[in-house]
Structure formats: C-alpha cells, structure tokens
Steps between C-alpha positions, in 0.01 A plus 500: 500500500719793599298762683525780753449368851471845658594865475659697782434871527747714689359772725627743759227370735452132414245437776277780369539376141405144597201632693387692191514183288275324751257786565465609137530181301502203737812373324677176580831602665660195338450663158565868578760552769652811656839580646661816627716719281624857498635473144451831314211490253325790330212515254374198306671178608456335162242238593140452606317218671157415361218332686273335244144434616180359353271804483486881525346493848808324631723771350292764679515306827879466483548864403278622783683281752838620371403865532364437850835337588694809389563453127488785249285479187706531180215404266137468615336174399339530157396301194752454220540306177627196689264506799492700822773611736673762709845573643609585854835570664560343839649705783833318445505621136404179320258549209208256487272446202155361581339350193243270345427407139129483586275801451206376707457362850371147528471481879559683827822701520792341684871566537591159356812518282526254211853581389801710598702635207842664520550739207858606446561818303801435277689701241514224236215248518647264239842490668349446845273227362805317363684548829221331695444224245869412529448462874219250463179702485243412234318762295121484514414811297719739306415816307823597325704756686205626705391231745592149615320270740668188637332172584482428873376223724170538690510699825824675412576857393471559125777695324446745215731745323394841372694799372586719798356819354175326408473343846551839662209632293283206604592568862411867469854610583800650326718205391807675643656376821835442663654269755384162621201315354434387859396161365647151513352205308532147642501215248672169423664673199697744723733644607583774249445867422321570173600766242278760666638443849222281640643257755399134512597259776481123507206337674592382848743782574 
C-alpha cells in the first residue's frame, strides 16, 4: 500500500521546532521531521497537520502542552458536530489541529496520539484527487469536490485533501499566503511536485 512515510517541516530554527514537537506532542521524529530553511513564507502555508486522539481530555492535554511550549491558540478546544477539537499554531508557523470524534472521556487524559493526518489545501479537489490516484494512492473516502481521504497503512501519516479556502477557515486563519509551503512529504510514490506546489520526495532519499 502506498503511504506517507514521514513529513518534513522546514523551520528557521529546526532545533527549536523539533523540541516543540517533543515537548508539546511527544511525536515520533521518524514521522514528523524538521530541517532548516530560510525560504520566504507568509500567511497560511496551505496545509495543517492533525493529531487525532481518542477522547476530549486528550485534546485538552495536548493543547495545554502546546501552549506551554510556546504555541499560539487559533481556535480554543470546543465541541462541534463531528466531535471535539481545537487548533494551535506552533512557533515555527505550522498549524496543528487537535481532534477527536468522541464527545466524552472514557479514561484518564493522556497525550497519546492515535493518528497523524496531513491535510493539504488545494484549489481543485477533484483534479488533485486524480493526480494522486494516478501516482498510486488509493481513495478511502471522497465527498465530491470538497474532501478526499486516502487509504494508508498502519503507523503512517494519513493524507487528505480539502479546498484551500475551507481549510483556512477550519484553521482559523485567512487562506491567503505566499512563498514556500515549508513542507516536504516522503513517500514511495515520490518524487514529484503536485499541482498546488507541494513537494514529495522518494522514500530513502
């Protein structure tokens, strides 16, 4: 199954960014990596990373840890139609969604992450879906021209596509932005650059 092995975030201070990932989220550095970059980037970078957890208490625990580690709150954690979640922006500029489909806690709060999801904000969801299918990814869920979720192997990063303007709204930011996405995706289906400028590299590079 073709999947995303890891994502690499580019930051002006990669050591500080990596430290944030550990202090705030306890993330596996094999899944979310960091490297240095001074590439110009302003406003919304066109993507978010979501940490999906099992219960609301875990969302609160992750959000509190992120704020303590220097993140900015874009959307306080709250109930919604689909569950419970909030949004923070890391000091390096990456937007993180913290979410659960559950509305009630079933145990003590932890910072355990069940799934990491990369959501790419694209101009044309249907065209981008076809682009990725042609490169070997399999569609798991698709809602017309609004949202696509690809099937991924266990313990890998899940990929979803959303309209850029809608994703900006979800993130609590203006969808406008210029310059580098400051993101590279590593997968067996790479290397290529997609229609919205997201760069993929081959696994093992």
